[in-house]
Amino acid sequence: MKHIYTLIACLLFGTASFAQLPDGSIAPDFTATDINGVEHNLYDLLDEGKKVILDFSATWCGPCWGYHTSGVFEELHNTYGPEGTDELRIFYIESDDTTTDADLNGTGPSTQGDWVTGTEYTIIDNAANIFDDYAGAYYPTIYTVCPNRILTESGQASAEAHAAIFQANDCAAASLPNDPALLGYTGGTTACPGEPVNMSVDLMNLGVTNLQYCTIAVMDGGTEVLSYDWSGDLATYGITNVDLGSAAFDASTSFTIEITSSDDNDVNNSSSGAVELATEGTSLIKVEIMTDNWPQEISWDISDDMGNVIESVGEGEVAGAEGDVFVWWVSVPETGCYTFTINDVYGDGLAGEQWGSNNGSCEVTSWHDENNLASVIYSYDGSYDYESEHAGLAANDLPFIVDGCTDATACNYNPAAEIEDGSCTYPGCMDPIAVNYVSDAGCAAACLYLEYTCEFIGNEAWQSAETAAYPEWQSAVHGVAWDGEWVLHIAGEMAEPTTDVVYPVHHFDWTGVSGLPNWAEDVTYALGDLGPNEQRCVSASGIPTMPGLHEIQVTGELFISIFGQPFSIGEQSYSVWLDIAENPNPIAGCTYPLATNHVVYATSDDGSCLFPGCTDPEAGNFSPVANIDDGSCGEGCDPTDDAGCSTDANNDGVVNVTDLLLLLGEFGLECE
């Protein structure tokens, strides 16, 4: 169905998002007879040094007709065809075999007009087989083919743009005696650590004499990975695949393949390739695919390092609808190097959104068992086109260690998890309109709402915000001063749930505020009535001990207005939230609680801590942590003495390593 849809889309818009055979492909040869009974062979023309334009069209195709009648091909034919420079041939290839001769001549039911009259270049009819050989999917598809058989999708370009393609240096006919060229890397693209990868390349002879030898090397940066001396007898424009041997890689590597022997043209002597290191996994593989609207285009397989297919799903075997999820479990031998390959016959992968469908997805994972993930081999989200993609798997006996959330209070707590992986999510209100909405909540918790549309706590600039954010911390000598002010603003109306009758707020008898953080000092606010749209201020100052959210309860008696008279609906309580952020100005000081100069609000230790005690190593009460001699050196110290032992943390009368460990154990504890 997408094939038809694409043709319709092309009929409407005349464009498509991707090529059929990609640029740089070798054009398939064909022999065809035109409407005048003349036979043509593509490679014969190319061997003569001609360039060829192939216009795959259909008589009913609107964009095809528009381009056909634009005069571009007539101009190219007259300038570069047999009556011009004689370097170019143009073929109009009618590729829909359901059309008729009458359609071609403009008299049938499925045509845009007369395609024959006035067309001086070659017309070939009933050529769907050629269109299929070129993996065609939409009309018009227009290729330029160079004498070396390499094609470029030139599309509906101007005459000048077409000429620029076939007159470029890399599209010239063979002219030099000795001119080997590398077309592209064809070897392995995935590797397991230490496992050899078979490396190969397509070699073409662009020389006018037969190519009999050349040296080809694989280079990793400036290092030669391997070198191969090829010999043979390759005719002009002939192509052969050269097996270069194998190489092992311990990491993902990009490399170049170079012809290192001398020839008459070094411009085409290099090609590039890459090997992706396989992901470590287990022998149990899960393939999960969510389809777009064309699941029948998908195929996939898993093969070993010898190319043997372990498991596969062929084209047309996936039957379902858009959004269906298909899961396959595959067991491979416990050890070895494997490659997962996914194909899409149409060439657009699972990127269905561009065609009015939803994008599909594919994920390949390895598992310890069906409940415990080992690793992700391949992941694709449908955001781009592909014809074929690969991913490697190094299957071995991974130790059964489960990563996951180890916090029992978290939403996704995994009691089987042995290693914390940082994935924990926590409960929170998941309703965006609630006062305490948590955007990254992992599971639902109770939500809090302002019941009668009262504005949130905040100054005038904050009254429309969902939470109140307070001034940033301000630096002060020996600490941080917090000093803020917020406003309680009563306004709005309430609805009676049973009748949906709406009543305006008359006033609010404000009786109290609770929930202020315990470090808030000198809190002042005025209780009493608040009329509609009236404001009262609350102010406080203090030194915050830690950041966080503080729920503040505002209580009082609410009165609604009925025919202008106050009517009490009882005691009401509203929740608002005070958000204290991290201190952007860390406070330096002594952070050891047992030090004599411990600073409770310090967030960064500055090495100033004072530990009085005996500093004489020969004394019985020597303290290894003391850095100030307090004159207590002697045979010991009496823990019952008022002075005690300043560094005797366990009060056993002896200062030793045990006390040191207790002291160090306090480091990093939160200050109360």
XYZ file of C-alpha atoms in Angstrom:
672
model
C 0.000 0.000 0.000
C 2.837 2.422 0.661
C 4.045 1.918 -2.903
C 0.687 3.128 -4.198
C 0.538 5.888 -1.624
C 3.995 7.075 -2.647
C 2.981 7.212 -6.287
C -0.064 9.242 -5.355
C 2.062 11.554 -3.249
C 4.472 11.940 -6.163
C 1.550 12.616 -8.446
C 0.457 15.416 -6.166
C 3.778 16.917 -5.212
C 6.378 15.640 -7.638
C 8.990 15.029 -4.941
C 10.106 12.232 -2.636
C 12.244 12.055 0.439
C 14.856 9.522 -0.613
C 16.488 7.741 -3.556
C 15.907 4.154 -4.614
C 19.365 2.924 -5.481
C 21.642 5.270 -3.556
C 24.157 7.504 -5.290
C 27.331 5.601 -6.036
C 25.527 2.341 -6.843
C 26.365 0.334 -9.953
C 23.571 0.725 -12.492
C 22.008 -2.634 -13.429
C 22.474 -3.463 -17.096
C 19.458 -3.923 -19.366
C 18.583 -4.568 -22.970
C 15.297 -3.111 -24.213
C 13.532 -2.369 -27.493
C 12.101 1.113 -27.988
C 8.707 1.979 -29.531
C 10.365 2.166 -32.956
C 11.738 -1.379 -32.721
C 15.354 -0.389 -32.042
C 17.243 -2.425 -29.417
C 19.418 -0.677 -26.830
C 21.898 -2.066 -24.305
C 22.928 0.193 -21.442
C 26.457 -1.157 -20.950
C 27.189 -1.048 -24.675
C 26.454 2.669 -24.640
C 28.554 3.180 -21.508
C 31.459 1.248 -23.067
C 31.324 3.714 -25.933
C 31.943 6.495 -23.394
C 28.340 7.767 -23.477
C 26.545 9.174 -20.442
C 22.928 8.048 -20.037
C 19.925 9.685 -18.375
C 17.150 7.287 -17.316
C 13.702 8.851 -16.780
C 11.423 6.300 -15.072
C 7.894 7.679 -15.493
C 4.225 6.751 -15.905
C 1.769 8.230 -18.385
C -0.728 9.138 -15.627
C 1.858 10.869 -13.424
C 1.271 14.612 -13.216
C 4.771 15.640 -12.087
C 6.227 13.372 -14.772
C 4.210 15.155 -17.434
C 5.116 18.549 -16.054
C 8.815 17.754 -16.269
C 8.461 16.022 -19.651
C 6.906 19.148 -21.134
C 9.351 21.559 -19.461
C 11.779 21.268 -22.375
C 14.756 20.234 -20.196
C 15.331 16.913 -21.950
C 14.848 18.455 -25.398
C 17.524 21.030 -24.591
C 19.911 18.345 -23.302
C 19.229 16.106 -26.309
C 19.815 18.882 -28.823
C 23.001 20.093 -27.113
C 24.637 16.847 -26.000
C 22.838 14.137 -27.973
C 23.663 12.622 -31.369
C 23.068 15.937 -33.143
C 25.171 17.852 -30.620
C 28.366 16.754 -28.862
C 27.193 13.112 -29.009
C 28.153 12.398 -25.401
C 24.673 11.811 -23.959
C 21.703 9.481 -24.443
C 18.287 10.017 -22.827
C 15.730 7.238 -22.229
C 12.094 7.862 -21.322
C 11.124 4.577 -19.635
C 7.368 4.046 -19.167
C 7.399 1.805 -16.110
C 3.731 1.039 -15.412
C 2.824 -1.990 -17.490
C -0.903 -1.450 -16.858
C -0.864 1.544 -19.192
C -1.465 1.125 -22.930
C -0.099 2.374 -26.235
C -3.119 4.653 -26.353
C -2.108 6.149 -22.991
C 1.402 6.719 -24.319
C -0.007 8.486 -27.364
C -2.372 10.626 -25.315
C -5.675 9.022 -26.282
C -6.153 6.484 -23.457
C -7.892 6.908 -20.076
C -4.722 6.897 -17.954
C -2.590 9.639 -19.413
C -1.632 13.242 -18.979
C -1.145 13.813 -22.715
C 0.736 12.774 -25.857
C 4.191 11.597 -24.731
C 5.383 10.585 -28.218
C 4.803 13.525 -30.512
C 7.762 15.886 -30.465
C 9.938 13.584 -28.324
C 13.201 13.074 -30.191
C 14.950 10.958 -27.562
C 14.325 7.245 -26.935
C 11.021 5.996 -25.503
C 10.835 2.501 -23.988
C 7.405 1.133 -23.036
C 6.346 -1.720 -20.723
C 9.562 -1.494 -18.702
C 8.365 -2.296 -15.199
C 11.041 -5.002 -14.984
C 13.797 -2.402 -15.466
C 12.135 -0.122 -12.885
C 12.127 -3.016 -10.412
C 15.827 -3.731 -11.065
C 16.507 -0.142 -9.999
C 14.383 -0.612 -6.836
C 11.999 2.064 -8.049
C 9.229 3.251 -5.764
C 8.022 6.609 -7.132
C 7.640 8.506 -10.389
C 9.516 10.262 -11.782
C 12.785 8.707 -10.760
C 15.612 10.168 -12.838
C 19.168 8.812 -12.830
C 22.345 9.915 -14.561
C 24.644 6.956 -15.329
C 28.333 7.552 -16.053
C 30.526 5.383 -18.322
C 31.960 3.715 -15.225
C 28.399 2.423 -14.518
C 28.056 4.532 -11.369
C 24.701 6.277 -11.057
C 23.487 9.482 -9.438
C 19.857 10.366 -8.820
C 19.757 13.657 -10.700
C 16.011 14.197 -10.253
C 13.972 16.968 -11.858
C 16.936 19.271 -12.289
C 17.569 22.034 -14.778
C 19.473 21.376 -17.977
C 22.503 23.112 -16.465
C 22.377 20.951 -13.319
C 22.144 17.759 -15.374
C 25.095 18.848 -17.482
C 27.154 19.574 -14.384
C 26.683 15.955 -13.270
C 27.627 14.171 -16.490
C 30.427 16.591 -17.376
C 32.157 16.285 -13.983
C 35.624 14.749 -13.931
C 34.469 11.625 -12.114
C 31.885 10.976 -14.867
C 34.382 11.140 -17.720
C 35.007 8.155 -19.900
C 38.140 6.116 -19.359
C 41.155 7.783 -20.959
C 44.234 6.871 -18.934
C 46.187 3.628 -19.454
C 46.480 2.576 -15.818
C 43.700 3.801 -13.528
C 42.486 1.412 -10.784
C 39.747 2.871 -8.539
C 38.219 1.867 -5.221
C 34.415 2.004 -5.198
C 33.678 1.160 -1.586
C 34.322 -1.032 1.430
C 32.312 -4.286 1.411
C 33.772 -6.144 4.406
C 32.560 -6.726 7.935
C 31.202 -3.803 9.917
C 30.953 -5.322 13.396
C 33.588 -7.048 15.467
C 33.998 -8.706 18.819
C 37.103 -7.772 20.818
C 40.075 -9.674 19.483
C 38.014 -11.440 16.805
C 39.188 -11.006 13.184
C 37.024 -9.082 10.721
C 37.012 -10.040 7.061
C 37.889 -6.989 4.980
C 37.091 -6.520 1.296
C 36.621 -3.758 -1.243
C 35.161 -3.286 -4.738
C 37.897 -2.559 -7.277
C 37.107 -1.008 -10.670
C 39.354 -0.540 -13.707
C 38.920 2.963 -15.103
C 41.929 2.592 -17.368
C 41.763 1.930 -21.101
C 44.059 -1.095 -20.747
C 43.278 -4.212 -18.746
C 44.234 -3.906 -15.079
C 46.536 -6.740 -14.033
C 47.828 -5.799 -10.591
C 47.731 -3.247 -7.774
C 48.495 -3.056 -4.063
C 45.696 -2.232 -1.622
C 46.287 -1.338 2.034
C 44.000 -0.787 5.029
C 45.114 2.225 7.086
C 44.078 3.102 10.640
C 45.212 6.695 10.815
C 48.854 6.521 9.779
C 49.194 2.855 10.710
C 48.974 0.121 8.096
C 46.622 -2.584 9.343
C 47.153 -4.921 6.405
C 48.299 -4.875 2.774
C 47.248 -7.026 -0.162
C 48.770 -7.469 -3.621
C 45.966 -8.085 -6.103
C 46.550 -9.576 -9.535
C 44.168 -10.465 -12.331
C 42.964 -9.290 -15.722
C 40.222 -6.665 -15.298
C 38.804 -5.053 -18.439
C 37.909 -1.365 -18.690
C 34.976 -0.579 -16.334
C 35.226 -4.071 -14.958
C 34.539 -4.544 -11.248
C 35.799 -7.203 -8.889
C 35.470 -7.706 -5.175
C 38.884 -8.088 -3.562
C 39.241 -10.059 -0.318
C 41.969 -8.209 1.577
C 42.240 -10.651 4.479
C 41.223 -10.075 8.091
C 42.172 -7.802 10.961
C 41.284 -7.685 14.674
C 40.107 -4.583 16.509
C 39.804 -3.901 20.230
C 37.690 -0.767 19.782
C 35.336 0.811 17.284
C 37.556 2.047 14.468
C 37.245 4.151 11.318
C 39.795 3.395 8.616
C 40.691 4.104 4.993
C 41.453 1.676 2.193
C 44.074 2.955 -0.215
C 45.694 1.891 -3.468
C 49.386 2.268 -2.640
C 50.840 1.170 -5.975
C 51.497 3.797 -8.613
C 48.921 4.584 -11.302
C 47.969 7.432 -13.616
C 45.228 8.913 -11.389
C 45.368 8.981 -7.587
C 42.092 10.901 -7.104
C 40.042 7.702 -6.917
C 42.513 5.632 -4.902
C 40.863 5.874 -1.487
C 37.711 4.651 0.198
C 36.602 4.617 3.821
C 35.064 2.112 6.165
C 34.370 1.520 9.820
C 34.095 -1.366 12.256
C 31.805 -1.042 15.267
C 32.793 -3.012 18.334
C 30.090 -5.480 19.322
C 28.156 -5.054 22.562
C 28.854 -7.611 25.270
C 25.807 -9.720 26.021
C 24.414 -13.171 26.693
C 23.120 -16.001 24.554
C 19.452 -15.065 25.122
C 18.386 -12.376 22.649
C 15.093 -10.481 22.536
C 14.050 -8.729 19.320
C 11.154 -6.319 19.823
C 9.648 -4.333 16.931
C 6.744 -1.904 16.926
C 5.606 -1.426 13.356
C 4.539 1.565 11.359
C 1.758 1.030 8.818
C 3.866 -1.190 6.573
C 5.159 -4.139 8.653
C 5.421 -6.377 5.583
C 8.482 -4.381 4.424
C 10.542 -5.437 7.455
C 12.978 -8.327 7.648
C 15.765 -9.181 10.080
C 18.297 -11.850 10.855
C 21.000 -12.827 13.335
C 24.119 -14.404 11.838
C 27.383 -15.706 13.273
C 30.881 -14.577 12.319
C 30.940 -17.092 9.444
C 27.797 -15.612 7.921
C 25.545 -18.479 8.981
C 22.031 -17.253 9.783
C 20.974 -18.330 13.283
C 17.470 -16.855 13.164
C 15.585 -14.743 10.645
C 12.218 -13.194 9.797
C 11.753 -12.607 6.090
C 10.083 -9.838 4.128
C 6.318 -10.211 4.257
C 6.337 -12.447 7.355
C 5.399 -9.660 9.770
C 1.650 -9.161 9.429
C -0.164 -6.635 11.526
C -1.366 -3.075 11.893
C 0.295 0.188 12.776
C 1.459 0.193 16.397
C 1.489 -3.595 16.782
C 4.378 -4.942 18.856
C 6.136 -8.156 17.844
C 8.569 -9.999 20.120
C 10.950 -12.824 19.272
C 13.238 -14.664 21.721
C 16.346 -16.153 20.154
C 18.944 -18.435 21.747
C 22.405 -18.423 20.179
C 25.466 -20.437 21.209
C 26.795 -19.137 24.487
C 29.985 -17.732 23.093
C 30.795 -16.123 19.779
C 30.426 -13.018 17.682
C 27.073 -12.319 16.050
C 25.523 -9.643 13.888
C 21.933 -8.426 14.003
C 20.705 -6.991 10.687
C 17.381 -5.272 10.048
C 16.207 -4.443 6.531
C 13.412 -2.398 5.008
C 12.680 -3.177 1.373
C 11.280 0.286 0.743
C 14.305 2.067 2.176
C 12.602 4.271 4.774
C 13.002 2.036 7.812
C 10.180 2.433 10.300
C 9.947 6.206 9.774
C 6.234 6.081 8.987
C 5.423 9.575 10.227
C 6.506 11.078 6.894
C 3.749 9.049 5.204
C 0.943 9.876 7.628
C 1.553 6.867 9.878
C 3.274 6.730 13.258
C 6.944 5.885 13.588
C 7.817 2.376 14.581
C 10.749 1.215 16.684
C 13.131 -1.676 17.149
C 15.150 -2.762 20.181
C 17.429 -5.767 20.446
C 18.553 -6.750 23.942
C 20.346 -9.621 25.667
C 19.030 -11.162 28.906
C 20.225 -13.278 31.802
C 16.703 -14.675 31.821
C 13.365 -13.332 30.666
C 13.174 -10.993 33.653
C 16.693 -9.620 33.937
C 18.240 -7.435 31.226
C 21.927 -7.887 30.461
C 22.609 -5.298 27.737
C 21.124 -3.330 24.835
C 22.469 -4.429 21.452
C 20.527 -2.131 19.080
C 17.960 0.611 19.546
C 16.081 2.516 16.826
C 13.268 5.032 17.396
C 11.915 5.470 13.870
C 13.321 8.975 13.458
C 15.318 8.314 10.277
C 15.301 6.256 7.073
C 17.383 3.174 6.474
C 17.562 0.289 4.030
C 19.725 -1.895 6.251
C 21.381 -1.476 9.649
C 23.684 -3.719 11.648
C 24.692 -4.196 15.275
C 27.169 -6.617 16.824
C 26.789 -8.941 19.803
C 29.659 -10.561 21.684
C 27.798 -13.402 23.411
C 29.457 -14.859 26.492
C 28.694 -15.996 30.025
C 28.139 -12.693 31.767
C 27.937 -12.959 35.564
C 24.403 -12.799 36.813
C 24.467 -9.389 38.436
C 21.259 -7.419 38.317
C 21.468 -3.638 38.101
C 18.529 -1.549 39.187
C 16.951 0.574 41.871
C 17.856 -0.626 45.350
C 15.847 1.964 47.344
C 12.775 0.297 48.831
C 10.973 3.655 48.990
C 11.252 4.206 45.240
C 8.524 3.554 42.706
C 10.701 1.193 40.678
C 12.393 -0.633 43.536
C 13.804 -3.942 42.323
C 14.286 -6.397 45.205
C 16.526 -8.513 42.943
C 18.881 -5.643 42.124
C 22.409 -6.000 43.482
C 23.961 -2.817 42.084
C 22.374 0.625 42.268
C 22.196 2.039 38.737
C 20.777 5.468 39.565
C 17.425 4.689 37.961
C 15.262 5.186 41.049
C 12.139 7.268 40.667
C 9.985 8.460 43.529
C 6.320 9.143 44.252
C 4.931 12.572 43.582
C 1.829 14.354 42.474
C 1.419 13.781 38.731
C -1.375 16.295 38.107
C 0.079 19.435 36.439
C -2.629 21.658 37.889
C -1.911 20.645 41.494
C 0.095 22.847 43.855
C 2.578 20.063 44.561
C 2.984 18.761 41.002
C 6.269 16.874 40.491
C 7.267 16.742 36.822
C 9.639 13.774 37.172
C 7.520 11.683 39.553
C 7.856 7.963 38.943
C 4.483 7.031 40.416
C 1.475 8.783 41.821
C 1.226 10.328 45.260
C -1.409 12.550 46.837
C -1.999 15.852 45.080
C -2.764 19.126 46.839
C -4.989 21.799 45.380
C -6.025 25.337 46.269
C -9.706 24.772 46.645
C -11.224 28.177 45.999
C -8.824 29.582 43.410
C -6.847 31.502 46.013
C -3.613 32.794 44.534
C -0.384 31.173 45.571
C 1.908 32.619 48.144
C 4.315 35.037 46.494
C 4.951 38.648 45.723
C 3.091 40.429 42.976
C 5.318 39.023 40.273
C 4.675 35.515 41.492
C 0.921 35.575 41.875
C 0.340 33.742 38.594
C 2.978 31.103 39.224
C 2.198 27.587 40.388
C 4.825 27.583 43.112
C 6.595 30.298 44.998
C 10.297 30.647 44.347
C 12.152 32.772 46.836
C 15.182 35.035 46.595
C 18.548 33.416 46.075
C 20.781 33.023 49.053
C 22.800 36.083 49.974
C 26.354 35.980 51.181
C 27.034 37.201 54.703
C 29.992 37.118 57.035
C 30.367 33.681 58.638
C 27.282 32.364 56.929
C 24.295 32.873 54.745
C 21.434 35.141 55.556
C 17.951 34.279 54.354
C 15.513 37.120 54.336
C 12.329 36.967 52.345
C 8.779 38.162 52.282
C 5.724 36.615 50.759
C 2.152 37.710 50.364
C -1.084 35.876 51.101
C -3.668 36.975 48.572
C -7.300 35.893 48.989
C -9.488 36.100 45.891
C -11.821 34.092 43.695
C -14.886 31.992 44.222
C -16.032 28.517 45.182
C -18.386 26.013 43.558
C -20.881 23.893 45.460
C -20.084 20.336 44.268
C -23.647 19.022 44.213
C -25.227 21.882 42.310
C -22.293 23.652 40.636
C -23.626 26.882 42.096
C -20.809 29.438 42.270
C -20.381 31.713 45.268
C -17.892 34.581 45.558
C -15.524 34.810 48.505
C -16.756 37.320 51.101
C -13.816 37.184 53.478
C -11.359 34.852 55.169
C -10.737 34.943 58.918
C -7.062 34.028 58.941
C -6.180 32.308 62.200
C -2.756 30.720 61.717
C 0.226 29.612 59.688
C 2.114 26.378 60.298
C 4.799 24.379 58.585
C 7.449 27.085 58.412
C 10.956 25.584 58.432
C 12.496 25.294 61.880
C 15.335 27.637 60.942
C 12.913 30.500 60.240
C 13.287 33.185 62.903
C 11.447 36.363 63.770
C 8.360 35.274 61.873
C 5.743 37.996 61.802
C 2.284 38.072 60.298
C -0.996 39.739 61.118
C -4.010 37.508 61.782
C -7.567 38.610 61.166
C -9.990 39.103 58.366
C -8.997 39.279 54.765
C -11.589 40.638 52.446
C -11.798 39.722 48.759
C -8.595 40.638 46.928
C -6.926 41.814 50.122
C -3.309 40.862 50.938
C -1.401 40.143 54.105
C 2.366 39.794 54.355
C 4.395 37.162 56.151
C 8.089 37.757 56.746
C 10.816 35.699 58.310
C 14.579 35.498 58.463
C 17.054 32.824 59.381
C 19.920 30.643 58.281
C 18.677 27.675 56.214
C 20.327 24.428 57.232
C 19.484 22.613 54.004
C 17.543 23.120 50.793
C 14.164 21.568 50.106
C 10.428 22.021 49.826
C 8.442 23.158 52.834
C 4.674 22.712 52.979
C 3.058 25.666 54.729
C -0.514 25.375 56.019
C -2.672 28.498 56.072
C -5.797 28.057 58.231
C -8.861 30.107 58.983
C -12.600 30.409 58.638
C -13.869 31.030 55.106
C -17.005 33.056 54.409
C -18.791 33.099 51.059
C -21.185 35.783 49.850
C -24.873 34.889 49.472
C -26.940 37.868 48.288
C -24.155 40.034 49.593
C -24.211 38.541 53.093
C -21.398 36.518 54.663
C -22.016 32.814 55.167
C -19.467 30.620 56.945
C -18.505 27.303 55.380
C -16.293 26.421 58.291
C -12.613 26.099 59.081
C -10.461 25.780 55.952
C -6.824 24.890 55.388
C -4.734 25.615 52.288
C -1.354 24.164 51.377
C 1.325 26.264 49.755
C 4.937 25.387 49.089
C 8.164 27.176 49.904
C 11.052 26.040 47.689
C 14.557 26.641 49.084
C 17.231 26.027 46.444
C 20.840 24.899 46.802
C 23.215 27.491 48.200
C 25.081 29.017 45.266
C 27.687 30.412 47.683
C 29.106 27.485 49.696
C 30.136 28.379 53.234
C 33.654 27.400 54.294
C 34.310 26.307 57.851
C 34.934 23.348 60.096
C 32.410 20.589 59.305
C 33.546 18.036 61.993
C 30.836 17.966 64.690
C 33.335 16.973 67.435
C 35.687 19.871 66.737
C 35.627 22.783 69.167
C 35.050 25.248 66.324
C 32.422 23.256 64.410
C 30.273 25.547 62.201
C 26.780 24.066 61.897
C 25.953 25.919 58.674
C 29.275 25.264 56.922
C 28.971 23.318 53.668
C 32.658 23.044 52.742
C 35.448 22.063 55.138
C 38.326 24.553 55.080
C 40.761 22.584 57.232
C 40.340 24.919 60.218
C 38.974 22.359 62.693
C 40.473 22.485 66.197
C 40.946 19.276 68.192
C 42.419 20.007 71.619
C 44.254 17.187 73.357
C 47.618 15.757 74.255
C 50.031 16.109 71.351
C 52.969 14.292 73.058
C 53.394 10.839 71.435
C 55.127 9.576 74.607
C 52.209 10.400 76.864
C 49.675 7.777 77.816
C 46.816 9.942 76.707
C 48.422 10.981 73.435
C 45.752 11.827 70.855
C 46.681 11.157 67.206
C 44.022 13.610 66.052
C 44.804 16.454 68.435
C 46.244 19.525 66.753
C 46.186 21.825 69.796
C 47.937 20.862 73.020
C 45.555 21.518 75.876
C 48.089 20.700 78.609
C 46.440 17.400 79.475
C 49.433 15.151 78.744
C 49.928 12.594 81.521
C 49.303 8.977 82.308
C 45.721 9.251 81.309
C 42.702 11.365 81.851
C 39.605 11.102 83.952
C 36.451 11.009 81.822
C 34.439 11.902 84.933
C 36.364 15.165 85.292
C 34.440 18.228 84.227
C 37.020 18.876 81.536
C 37.085 15.248 80.492
C 39.231 14.187 77.576
C 38.490 16.527 74.735
C 39.324 13.913 72.122
C 38.157 10.846 74.057
C 35.102 10.279 71.872
C 33.945 7.094 73.682
C 34.757 8.358 77.200
C 36.856 5.325 78.128
C 39.662 7.435 79.590
C 42.046 6.617 76.752
C 42.486 8.489 73.507
C 43.416 6.031 70.735
C 42.560 4.882 67.230
C 39.042 3.919 68.304
C 38.336 7.537 69.142
C 39.789 8.573 65.796
C 37.465 6.200 63.959
C 34.472 7.506 65.893
C 35.476 11.037 65.070
C 35.919 10.303 61.382
C 32.598 8.477 61.385
C 30.916 11.772 62.125
C 32.289 13.343 58.982
C 29.677 14.033 56.404
C 26.694 13.565 58.695
C 23.927 16.117 58.325
C 23.852 18.799 60.950
C 20.704 18.907 63.023
